[in-house]
Short mmCIF file of C-alpha atoms and ligand atoms in Angstrom, two decimals:
data_model
loop_
_atom_site.label_atom_id
_atom_site.label_comp_id
_atom_site.label_asym_id
_atom_site.label_seq_id
_atom_site.Cartn_x
_atom_site.Cartn_y
_atom_site.Cartn_z
CA MET Q 1 82.14 114.14 104.19
CA SER Q 2 79.52 115.35 106.94
CA PRO Q 3 76.56 117.32 106.20
CA ARG Q 4 78.12 120.18 108.27
CA SER Q 5 80.97 120.28 106.58
CA GLN Q 6 79.02 120.08 102.87
CA ALA Q 7 77.13 123.48 104.22
CA GLU Q 8 80.69 124.78 105.46
CA GLN Q 9 82.49 124.55 102.07
CA LEU Q 10 79.58 125.90 99.96
CA SER Q 11 78.97 129.12 101.65
CA PHE Q 12 83.18 129.48 102.51
CA PHE Q 13 83.77 132.63 100.10
CA GLU Q 14 80.41 134.14 101.25
CA GLU Q 15 80.90 133.47 104.71
CA ALA Q 16 84.67 133.47 105.56
CA ASP Q 17 83.96 133.37 109.51
CA GLN Q 18 82.96 130.28 109.36
CA ALA Q 19 86.31 128.69 108.37
CA ALA Q 20 87.66 129.25 111.77
CA LYS Q 21 85.58 126.67 113.16
CA PRO Q 22 87.37 123.36 113.44
CA LEU Q 23 85.70 120.33 111.97
CA LEU Q 24 87.41 117.26 114.14
CA THR Q 25 85.68 114.51 111.59
CA ASP Q 26 85.91 115.91 108.15
CA THR Q 27 87.46 113.45 105.77
CA SER Q 28 87.40 115.57 102.80
CA SER Q 29 91.14 115.56 103.00
CA THR Q 30 91.53 111.46 103.24
CA PHE Q 31 90.62 108.91 100.48
CA GLN Q 32 87.98 106.91 102.68
CA ASP Q 33 85.13 108.17 100.56
CA ASN Q 34 86.22 107.58 96.92
CA LEU Q 35 86.82 103.46 98.19
CA ALA Q 36 82.50 103.37 97.61
CA LEU Q 37 82.96 105.48 94.14
CA PRO Q 38 82.99 104.17 90.77
CA ILE Q 39 86.66 104.57 88.87
CA HIS Q 40 88.21 106.32 92.22
CA ARG Q 41 88.17 102.97 94.17
CA TRP Q 42 90.12 101.05 91.32
CA PHE Q 43 93.33 101.85 93.09
CA ARG Q 44 93.54 102.45 97.14
CA TYR Q 45 96.09 105.11 96.93
CA SER Q 46 96.21 106.10 100.76
CA ALA Q 47 97.61 109.88 99.58
CA GLY Q 48 94.38 110.90 98.12
CA PHE Q 49 91.44 113.26 98.79
CA SER Q 50 88.22 112.88 98.52
CA ALA Q 51 86.67 113.26 94.89
CA ALA Q 52 83.12 114.15 96.91
CA TRP Q 53 84.56 117.44 98.11
CA VAL Q 54 86.65 118.14 94.84
CA ARG Q 55 83.42 117.86 92.97
CA GLN Q 56 81.81 120.27 95.01
CA VAL Q 57 84.34 122.95 94.55
CA ILE Q 58 84.86 122.22 90.96
CA GLU Q 59 80.57 123.30 90.84
CA GLN Q 60 80.96 125.79 93.13
CA GLU Q 61 83.81 127.48 90.96
CA LYS Q 62 81.41 126.76 87.62
CA VAL Q 63 79.08 129.12 88.62
CA ARG Q 64 81.72 131.82 88.67
CA GLY Q 65 82.41 131.07 85.09
CA CYS Q 66 85.18 128.33 85.49
CA LYS Q 67 85.90 125.53 82.77
CA GLN Q 68 89.50 124.68 83.12
CA VAL Q 69 90.85 122.45 86.20
CA LEU Q 70 94.11 121.60 87.03
CA ASP Q 71 96.12 119.67 89.93
CA PRO Q 72 99.61 119.95 90.04
CA PHE Q 73 99.79 116.86 92.54
CA ALA Q 74 97.65 114.74 90.58
CA GLY Q 75 98.26 111.60 92.31
CA SER Q 76 95.73 108.91 91.51
CA GLY Q 77 93.60 111.19 89.53
CA THR Q 78 90.82 112.21 91.48
CA VAL Q 79 90.62 115.87 90.29
CA PRO Q 80 90.77 115.01 87.27
CA LEU Q 81 88.11 112.59 86.86
CA GLU Q 82 86.23 114.87 88.57
CA ALA Q 83 86.35 117.45 86.60
CA GLU Q 84 85.40 114.98 83.60
CA LEU Q 85 82.39 114.78 85.60
CA ALA Q 86 81.84 118.01 86.05
CA ALA Q 87 81.95 118.62 82.50
CA VAL Q 88 85.05 120.59 82.82
CA ARG Q 89 88.59 120.49 81.22
CA GLY Q 90 90.91 118.36 83.50
CA LEU Q 91 94.70 118.75 83.47
CA GLY Q 92 96.89 116.97 86.17
CA VAL Q 93 100.63 116.68 86.71
CA GLU Q 94 102.14 114.08 88.33
CA ALA Q 95 106.08 113.09 88.69
CA HIS Q 96 105.76 109.85 90.51
CA PRO Q 97 105.70 107.52 87.03
CA PHE Q 98 104.22 104.61 88.51
CA VAL Q 99 101.08 106.85 90.09
CA ALA Q 100 101.28 108.62 86.89
CA ARG Q 101 100.13 105.62 85.04
CA ILE Q 102 97.46 104.47 87.33
CA ALA Q 103 95.77 107.72 87.03
CA ARG Q 104 96.06 107.59 83.02
CA ALA Q 105 94.73 104.12 83.37
CA LYS Q 106 91.46 105.41 85.01
CA LEU Q 107 90.91 107.69 82.68
CA GLU Q 108 90.25 105.23 80.45
CA TRP Q 109 86.85 104.25 81.53
CA ARG Q 110 85.06 105.43 77.85
CA SER Q 111 86.57 102.50 76.32
CA PRO Q 112 84.56 99.80 75.52
CA VAL Q 113 83.77 97.58 78.12
CA SER Q 114 83.48 94.32 76.26
CA ASP Q 115 86.79 94.83 74.54
CA PHE Q 116 87.83 95.11 78.21
CA LYS Q 117 86.50 92.16 79.13
CA GLU Q 118 87.46 90.33 76.52
CA PHE Q 119 91.22 91.12 77.11
CA ALA Q 120 91.10 90.76 80.80
CA LEU Q 121 89.43 86.99 80.69
CA ARG Q 122 92.14 86.15 77.99
CA VAL Q 123 94.91 87.19 80.47
CA LEU Q 124 93.10 85.05 83.17
CA GLU Q 125 92.96 81.85 80.43
CA HIS Q 126 96.57 82.26 79.03
CA ALA Q 127 97.99 82.98 82.84
CA SER Q 128 95.91 79.65 84.39
CA VAL Q 129 97.25 77.51 81.42
CA HIS Q 130 100.85 78.64 81.10
CA ARG Q 131 101.87 78.17 84.78
CA VAL Q 132 105.21 80.17 85.24
CA GLU Q 133 107.22 77.37 87.14
CA GLU Q 134 109.21 77.77 90.06
CA GLY Q 135 112.04 80.48 90.00
CA LYS Q 136 113.81 83.04 92.20
CA TYR Q 137 111.37 86.27 92.94
CA PRO Q 138 113.21 89.77 94.76
CA LYS Q 139 113.08 89.48 98.60
CA LEU Q 140 110.18 91.26 99.07
CA MET Q 141 107.99 89.42 96.68
CA GLU Q 142 109.07 86.52 98.83
CA GLN Q 143 108.27 87.95 102.31
CA CYS Q 144 104.78 89.08 101.28
CA PHE Q 145 103.30 85.88 99.56
CA PRO Q 146 103.53 81.88 100.04
CA ARG Q 147 104.84 80.33 97.09
CA GLY Q 148 101.38 79.55 95.62
CA THR Q 149 100.46 82.71 95.33
CA LEU Q 150 103.12 84.33 94.06
CA LEU Q 151 103.58 81.35 91.02
CA ARG Q 152 99.92 82.79 90.21
CA LEU Q 153 100.96 86.10 90.46
CA TYR Q 154 103.78 85.94 87.98
CA SER Q 155 101.71 83.67 85.60
CA LEU Q 156 99.47 86.67 85.87
CA ARG Q 157 102.17 89.15 85.05
CA THR Q 158 103.87 86.60 81.92
CA ALA Q 159 100.63 86.39 80.73
CA LEU Q 160 99.83 90.36 80.44
CA SER Q 161 103.39 91.17 79.12
CA GLU Q 162 102.93 88.19 76.42
CA LEU Q 163 99.44 89.59 75.55
CA ALA Q 164 100.10 93.60 76.14
CA ASP Q 165 99.28 95.55 72.92
CA SER Q 166 98.91 99.39 73.95
CA SER Q 167 95.32 99.29 73.85
CA PRO Q 168 93.13 101.04 76.71
CA ALA Q 169 92.20 97.61 77.56
CA ALA Q 170 95.70 96.57 77.80
CA GLU Q 171 96.75 99.21 80.58
CA LEU Q 172 92.81 98.75 82.13
CA SER Q 173 94.03 95.21 83.12
CA TRP Q 174 97.72 96.47 83.90
CA LEU Q 175 95.97 98.83 86.52
CA MET Q 176 93.61 95.79 87.72
CA LEU Q 177 97.20 93.55 88.42
CA VAL Q 178 98.61 96.03 90.32
CA SER Q 179 95.62 96.85 92.13
CA ILE Q 180 95.25 93.49 93.45
CA LEU Q 181 98.37 92.65 95.41
CA ARG Q 182 98.11 93.55 98.43
CA GLN Q 183 94.71 91.65 98.75
CA CYS Q 184 96.45 88.83 98.07
CA SER Q 185 99.11 88.90 100.56
CA PRO Q 186 98.12 87.30 103.92
CA VAL Q 187 100.78 89.72 105.74
CA GLY Q 188 100.54 93.23 106.79
CA THR Q 189 101.03 95.49 103.46
CA ALA Q 190 99.23 98.84 104.23
CA GLN Q 191 100.55 101.35 102.65
CA TRP Q 192 101.96 103.96 105.23
CA GLN Q 193 103.60 101.32 107.17
CA TYR Q 194 103.45 98.58 104.42
CA VAL Q 195 105.58 95.46 105.18
CA LEU Q 196 104.65 92.97 108.35
CA PRO Q 197 105.72 90.28 108.07
CA SER Q 198 104.62 89.22 111.63
CA LYS Q 199 101.23 91.11 110.78
CA LYS Q 200 98.39 88.35 109.86
CA LYS Q 201 95.33 89.67 107.62
CA VAL Q 202 92.21 88.14 108.31
CA LYS Q 203 90.72 87.96 104.74
CA VAL Q 204 93.34 86.64 101.57
CA VAL Q 205 92.18 86.66 98.30
CA ASP Q 206 93.65 83.89 95.78
CA PRO Q 207 95.10 86.11 92.84
CA PHE Q 208 92.67 84.68 89.99
CA ARG Q 209 89.63 85.40 91.90
CA ALA Q 210 90.43 88.65 92.43
CA PHE Q 211 91.96 89.45 89.16
CA GLU Q 212 88.16 88.20 88.09
CA GLU Q 213 86.61 90.32 90.79
CA LYS Q 214 88.26 93.30 90.34
CA MET Q 215 87.26 92.70 86.50
CA LEU Q 216 83.82 92.52 86.94
CA GLN Q 217 84.10 95.83 89.96
CA MET Q 218 85.68 97.87 86.44
CA ALA Q 219 83.00 96.65 84.08
CA GLN Q 220 80.57 97.71 86.09
CA ASP Q 221 81.63 100.83 87.03
CA MET Q 222 82.53 101.82 83.11
CA THR Q 223 78.97 101.15 82.41
CA VAL Q 224 77.74 103.19 85.02
CA ARG Q 225 80.20 105.86 84.26
CA GLN Q 226 79.57 105.52 80.16
CA SER Q 227 75.78 105.93 81.24
CA LEU Q 228 76.54 109.81 82.41
CA PRO Q 229 77.61 112.65 80.34
CA GLY Q 230 81.52 112.33 79.42
CA GLY Q 231 83.01 115.39 79.67
CA PRO Q 232 85.88 116.24 77.93
CA LYS Q 233 88.40 113.85 78.65
CA ALA Q 234 91.02 115.16 80.99
CA LYS Q 235 94.75 114.59 80.36
CA ILE Q 236 97.71 113.79 83.08
CA PHE Q 237 101.20 114.94 81.96
CA HIS Q 238 104.03 113.07 83.59
CA GLU Q 239 105.93 115.83 84.54
CA ASP Q 240 107.38 118.00 87.75
CA ALA Q 241 104.63 120.42 89.32
CA ARG Q 242 107.62 122.51 89.79
CA LYS Q 243 107.75 123.46 85.98
CA CYS Q 244 104.61 122.36 85.03
CA SER Q 245 105.45 122.43 81.59
CA SER Q 246 102.93 121.34 79.44
CA VAL Q 247 100.57 123.64 80.92
CA PRO Q 248 99.72 126.50 79.01
CA PHE Q 249 100.20 130.11 80.30
CA GLY Q 250 97.17 131.03 82.35
CA TRP Q 251 95.28 128.01 81.29
CA ALA Q 252 93.81 127.01 84.85
CA GLN Q 253 90.74 129.12 86.42
CA LEU Q 254 90.97 126.38 89.15
CA VAL Q 255 93.71 125.01 90.76
CA ILE Q 256 92.57 122.47 93.52
CA THR Q 257 95.28 119.99 95.32
CA SER Q 258 97.22 118.49 97.60
CA PRO Q 259 100.66 118.59 97.66
CA PRO Q 260 103.27 115.79 99.72
CA TYR Q 261 103.52 117.27 103.09
CA ALA Q 262 106.68 118.21 104.80
CA ASN Q 263 105.93 114.93 107.33
CA ASN Q 264 108.62 112.41 106.37
CA PHE Q 265 106.35 110.78 104.10
CA ASP Q 266 108.00 108.59 101.17
CA TYR Q 267 106.00 108.51 98.04
CA ALA Q 268 108.26 106.26 96.34
CA ASP Q 269 108.55 103.67 98.95
CA ALA Q 270 104.64 103.96 98.95
CA THR Q 271 104.21 101.90 95.94
CA ARG Q 272 107.53 99.77 96.56
CA LEU Q 273 105.75 96.57 96.31
CA GLU Q 274 103.92 97.12 92.93
CA MET Q 275 106.61 98.60 91.52
CA THR Q 276 108.83 95.19 92.71
CA PHE Q 277 106.14 92.92 90.98
CA ILE Q 278 106.33 94.49 87.70
CA GLY Q 279 110.01 94.88 87.61
CA GLU Q 280 110.39 98.11 87.35
CA ILE Q 281 112.82 98.12 90.61
CA ASN Q 282 114.63 95.54 92.39
CA SER Q 283 114.97 96.87 95.73
CA TRP Q 284 114.66 99.91 98.04
CA GLY Q 285 117.91 100.93 96.94
CA ASP Q 286 116.37 101.74 93.40
CA LEU Q 287 113.67 103.80 94.50
CA GLN Q 288 116.02 107.34 95.11
CA ASN Q 289 116.76 107.09 91.30
CA SER Q 290 113.15 105.69 90.01
CA VAL Q 291 111.36 107.60 91.74
CA ARG Q 292 112.09 110.07 94.68
CA LYS Q 293 114.89 112.18 92.44
CA TYR Q 294 111.61 113.41 90.38
CA LEU Q 295 109.39 114.26 93.65
CA VAL Q 296 109.44 117.03 96.17
CA ARG Q 297 111.47 116.58 98.89
CA SER Q 298 109.34 115.86 101.33
CA CYS Q 299 111.25 113.06 103.36
CA SER Q 300 114.73 112.82 104.98
CA GLN Q 301 115.46 109.55 102.94
CA HIS Q 302 115.30 112.35 99.70
CA VAL Q 303 118.04 114.40 101.50
CA ALA Q 304 120.40 112.58 103.36
CA PRO Q 305 123.08 112.76 100.54
CA ILE Q 306 122.77 116.98 100.62
CA SER Q 307 122.36 117.45 104.22
CA GLY Q 308 125.88 119.09 104.27
CA GLN Q 309 123.92 121.98 101.59
CA THR Q 310 121.63 123.39 104.06
CA LYS Q 311 122.53 126.65 104.65
CA GLU Q 312 123.19 127.00 100.94
CA ILE Q 313 119.07 126.02 100.54
CA ILE Q 314 118.22 127.84 102.67
CA GLU Q 315 119.90 130.96 100.37
CA ASP Q 316 118.14 130.36 97.67
CA PRO Q 317 116.38 133.79 96.43
CA VAL Q 318 112.98 131.62 96.47
CA LEU Q 319 113.07 131.82 99.98
CA LEU Q 320 113.49 135.13 100.91
CA PRO Q 321 109.79 135.75 102.03
CA ILE Q 322 110.25 133.29 104.54
CA ARG Q 323 114.00 133.03 105.29
CA SER Q 324 114.48 134.18 108.75
CA GLU Q 325 112.13 132.16 110.32
CA LEU Q 326 112.63 129.16 108.19
CA ALA Q 327 116.83 129.43 109.29
CA ASP Q 328 115.95 130.03 112.76
CA VAL Q 329 113.62 126.40 112.22
CA CYS Q 330 116.49 124.66 110.53
CA ALA Q 331 118.94 125.60 112.85
CA ARG Q 332 116.55 124.10 115.64
CA LEU Q 333 116.22 121.55 114.29
CA GLU Q 334 119.53 120.69 113.89
CA GLU Q 335 120.83 121.10 116.86
CA GLU Q 336 117.73 118.96 118.00
CA ARG Q 337 118.52 115.85 116.12
CA GLU Q 338 121.95 115.45 118.07
CA HIS Q 339 119.20 114.23 120.98
CA HIS Q 340 117.59 111.46 118.79
CA GLY Q 341 119.00 108.13 118.22
CA GLY Q 342 117.90 108.43 114.41
CA LYS Q 343 119.89 112.00 113.75
CA LYS Q 344 117.28 112.63 111.06
CA THR Q 345 118.24 115.04 108.43
CA TYR Q 346 114.95 117.00 109.18
CA HIS Q 347 116.70 120.43 109.33
CA THR Q 348 117.85 119.87 105.53
CA MET Q 349 114.13 118.26 104.22
CA VAL Q 350 112.50 121.26 105.35
CA ALA Q 351 114.59 123.70 104.07
CA ALA Q 352 114.80 121.73 100.44
CA TYR Q 353 110.62 121.45 100.72
CA PHE Q 354 109.87 124.85 100.97
CA SER Q 355 112.43 125.88 98.29
CA ASP Q 356 110.61 123.21 96.20
CA MET Q 357 107.30 124.54 96.85
CA ALA Q 358 108.73 128.18 96.12
CA ARG Q 359 109.22 126.98 92.84
CA VAL Q 360 105.46 125.56 92.60
CA TRP Q 361 103.84 128.47 93.56
CA THR Q 362 105.99 130.48 90.93
CA ALA Q 363 104.79 127.59 88.16
CA LEU Q 364 101.36 127.98 89.69
CA ARG Q 365 101.27 131.71 89.42
CA ARG Q 366 102.45 130.85 85.55
CA VAL Q 367 99.99 128.53 84.39
CA THR Q 368 96.89 129.97 86.54
CA ALA Q 369 95.18 132.80 84.69
CA GLY Q 370 94.56 136.30 86.12
CA GLY Q 371 91.59 136.46 89.01
CA GLY Q 372 91.84 132.26 89.37
CA ARG Q 373 91.96 130.35 92.58
CA VAL Q 374 93.57 128.02 93.95
CA CYS Q 375 93.55 125.85 96.42
CA PHE Q 376 95.92 123.43 98.61
CA VAL Q 377 94.76 120.96 101.17
CA VAL Q 378 97.49 121.62 103.65
CA GLY Q 379 98.58 120.34 107.24
CA ASP Q 380 101.41 121.81 109.35
CA SER Q 381 104.24 119.42 110.69
CA ALA Q 382 106.43 119.22 113.83
CA PRO Q 383 109.57 117.06 113.15
CA TYR Q 384 111.49 116.63 116.44
CA GLY Q 385 108.23 118.32 118.00
CA ILE Q 386 109.34 122.27 116.46
CA TYR Q 387 106.68 123.66 114.65
CA VAL Q 388 106.93 124.65 110.86
CA PRO Q 389 103.84 126.79 109.90
CA VAL Q 390 103.24 125.53 106.38
CA ASP Q 391 99.97 127.08 105.53
CA ARG Q 392 101.61 130.27 106.40
CA TRP Q 393 104.85 130.23 104.79
CA PHE Q 394 103.05 128.94 101.69
CA GLY Q 395 100.79 131.62 101.74
CA ASP Q 396 103.57 134.13 102.04
CA LEU Q 397 105.31 132.38 99.08
CA ALA Q 398 102.39 132.49 96.90
CA LEU Q 399 102.20 136.39 97.39
CA ALA Q 400 105.56 136.63 96.55
CA ALA Q 401 105.18 134.48 93.25
CA GLY Q 402 102.49 136.79 92.23
CA PHE Q 403 99.37 136.00 93.91
CA ARG Q 404 97.08 138.52 95.22
CA THR Q 405 95.62 136.87 98.49
CA TYR Q 406 95.66 133.96 100.48
CA ARG Q 407 93.15 132.67 103.53
CA PHE Q 408 93.24 129.57 105.42
CA GLU Q 409 90.34 127.44 106.38
CA LYS Q 410 91.17 124.84 109.19
CA THR Q 411 88.94 121.51 108.67
CA ARG Q 412 90.52 119.20 111.27
CA ASP Q 413 92.90 119.05 114.59
CA ARG Q 414 96.09 116.58 113.80
CA ASN Q 415 98.03 115.35 116.51
CA VAL Q 416 95.56 114.94 119.39
CA LYS Q 417 94.31 111.53 119.74
CA TRP Q 418 96.88 108.87 119.73
CA LYS Q 419 98.97 108.26 123.31
CA ASN Q 420 102.04 107.36 121.74
CA ARG Q 421 102.45 110.38 119.29
CA LYS Q 422 105.94 111.49 119.17
CA HIS Q 423 105.40 114.73 120.09
CA ARG Q 424 102.70 116.98 122.12
CA VAL Q 425 102.54 119.82 119.22
CA PRO Q 426 99.07 120.27 117.99
CA LEU Q 427 98.89 120.47 114.47
CA HIS Q 428 95.96 121.07 112.01
CA GLU Q 429 95.25 120.34 108.54
CA GLY Q 430 92.83 122.29 105.72
CA ARG Q 431 92.35 124.56 102.87
CA LEU Q 432 94.73 127.28 101.97
CA TRP Q 433 92.87 129.52 99.50
CA VAL Q 434 94.97 131.71 97.47
CA GLU Q 435 93.59 134.21 94.72
CA GLY Q 436 95.31 136.64 91.89
C1 SAM X 501 99.22 113.92 98.75
S1 SAM X 501 99.57 113.41 96.91
C2 SAM X 501 97.97 113.64 95.77
C3 SAM X 501 97.07 112.77 95.85
C4 SAM X 501 95.84 112.97 95.26
N1 SAM X 501 94.95 114.41 95.27
C5 SAM X 501 94.73 112.14 94.88
O1 SAM X 501 93.91 112.24 95.14
O2 SAM X 501 95.17 110.92 94.20
C6 SAM X 501 100.57 114.03 96.53
C7 SAM X 501 100.86 113.22 94.93
O3 SAM X 501 102.22 114.87 94.75
C8 SAM X 501 103.31 113.42 94.10
N2 SAM X 501 104.85 114.55 93.85
C9 SAM X 501 105.22 114.55 94.61
N3 SAM X 501 106.48 115.48 93.62
C10 SAM X 501 106.01 116.01 92.72
C11 SAM X 501 106.17 116.88 91.95
N4 SAM X 501 107.42 117.72 91.96
N5 SAM X 501 105.84 117.20 90.73
C12 SAM X 501 104.53 116.47 90.48
N6 SAM X 501 104.02 115.46 91.59
C13 SAM X 501 104.91 115.05 92.15
C14 SAM X 501 103.39 112.58 94.37
O4 SAM X 501 103.87 111.59 93.79
C15 SAM X 501 101.42 111.71 95.40
O5 SAM X 501 101.02 111.61 94.30
#
């Protein structure tokens, strides 16, 4: 985060007029800065946001007496980890089973470093002695790894499953194993576009070496973190933000979150490589039942089977505050798709997305204390070049759910750089502050 954006953030509540200034280089909504931070860096979750910025917001709210912080879309656990560091109580809700497990594993940083190292070294030794034989592996794994690498990865997986107990050390070792996959693959495996067999990486690491290096990194981070004040242990609930069922009524004095954007990013697909490796899915087709069906409907794959029900979704009573504008946008999207080869069901995606997010606002009203603050990091979107005013509609849904006020603080412009962008509609990203 740049010094200017820090200053802007700190003074936001006193100087609301600053909020209108665009910060073209602001990185607080990206995971980039976390790659240098202990524990946050254990798993690269591209959907994550900046821990340093989260910490600032929590510290700012602590001055007002805030002691309890919630993230209903906790992802890899940035907010709960920062809540611990700031010595306030933290809760996270995450519906993606694999991602929730990552976040929970990170919260095990308190366990004895020596137990963790001892367990991880046993896994490594077992894997080097008991190598798995040739076998048939899922196609995706075969596409991403040469045979020798694949056999070493599966030797580690087998060793871990044979030695695993329910100890924190075993869970940390599981996290280690899933976090090294992409650095061991010689092909393009970036999360946003994650398998590009024709793209070659310059640096590829051997799985045994990557496992050992990761262990040393994690042990070092645990030692550093354990030397600082612990703070109350945060919790991750593997459940749905549309309900927040395990979060007590009025619990959250501060909510900080970055929800899925209505931008067709498929969170289920983002972890397909890791889930395939650990045997939770066999193919792309399994993602719908194993992951997607639990998530907010923010990608067209998710809603393709219900595209005929768009009108009924728009009639959902929770959408009343934005219904006429939403109906208009969806009608334009439905018409526009006829001019595009892919015929994407963006009209259904947008309707279903706001119907889901309206429920999130209702759930948040229940679990947020009176006078509490909610900060959503949000971006607007324009599928097929048709503008969707996400922050304003969220604000209207929040008021309808019972919050008192909202305002939007823009932090950066989007869709202004790339020559080959799909449309020219200027987009932005920022923070929606809701109070009530
Ligand atoms: C933008 S990411 C949040 C990342 C997080 N801020 C971090 O730093 O790692 C949005 C998250 O919402 C999760 N999600 C989607 N639908 C959900 C739902 N219905 N309930 C809870 N979590 C959900 C996704 O799996 C994803 O991890």
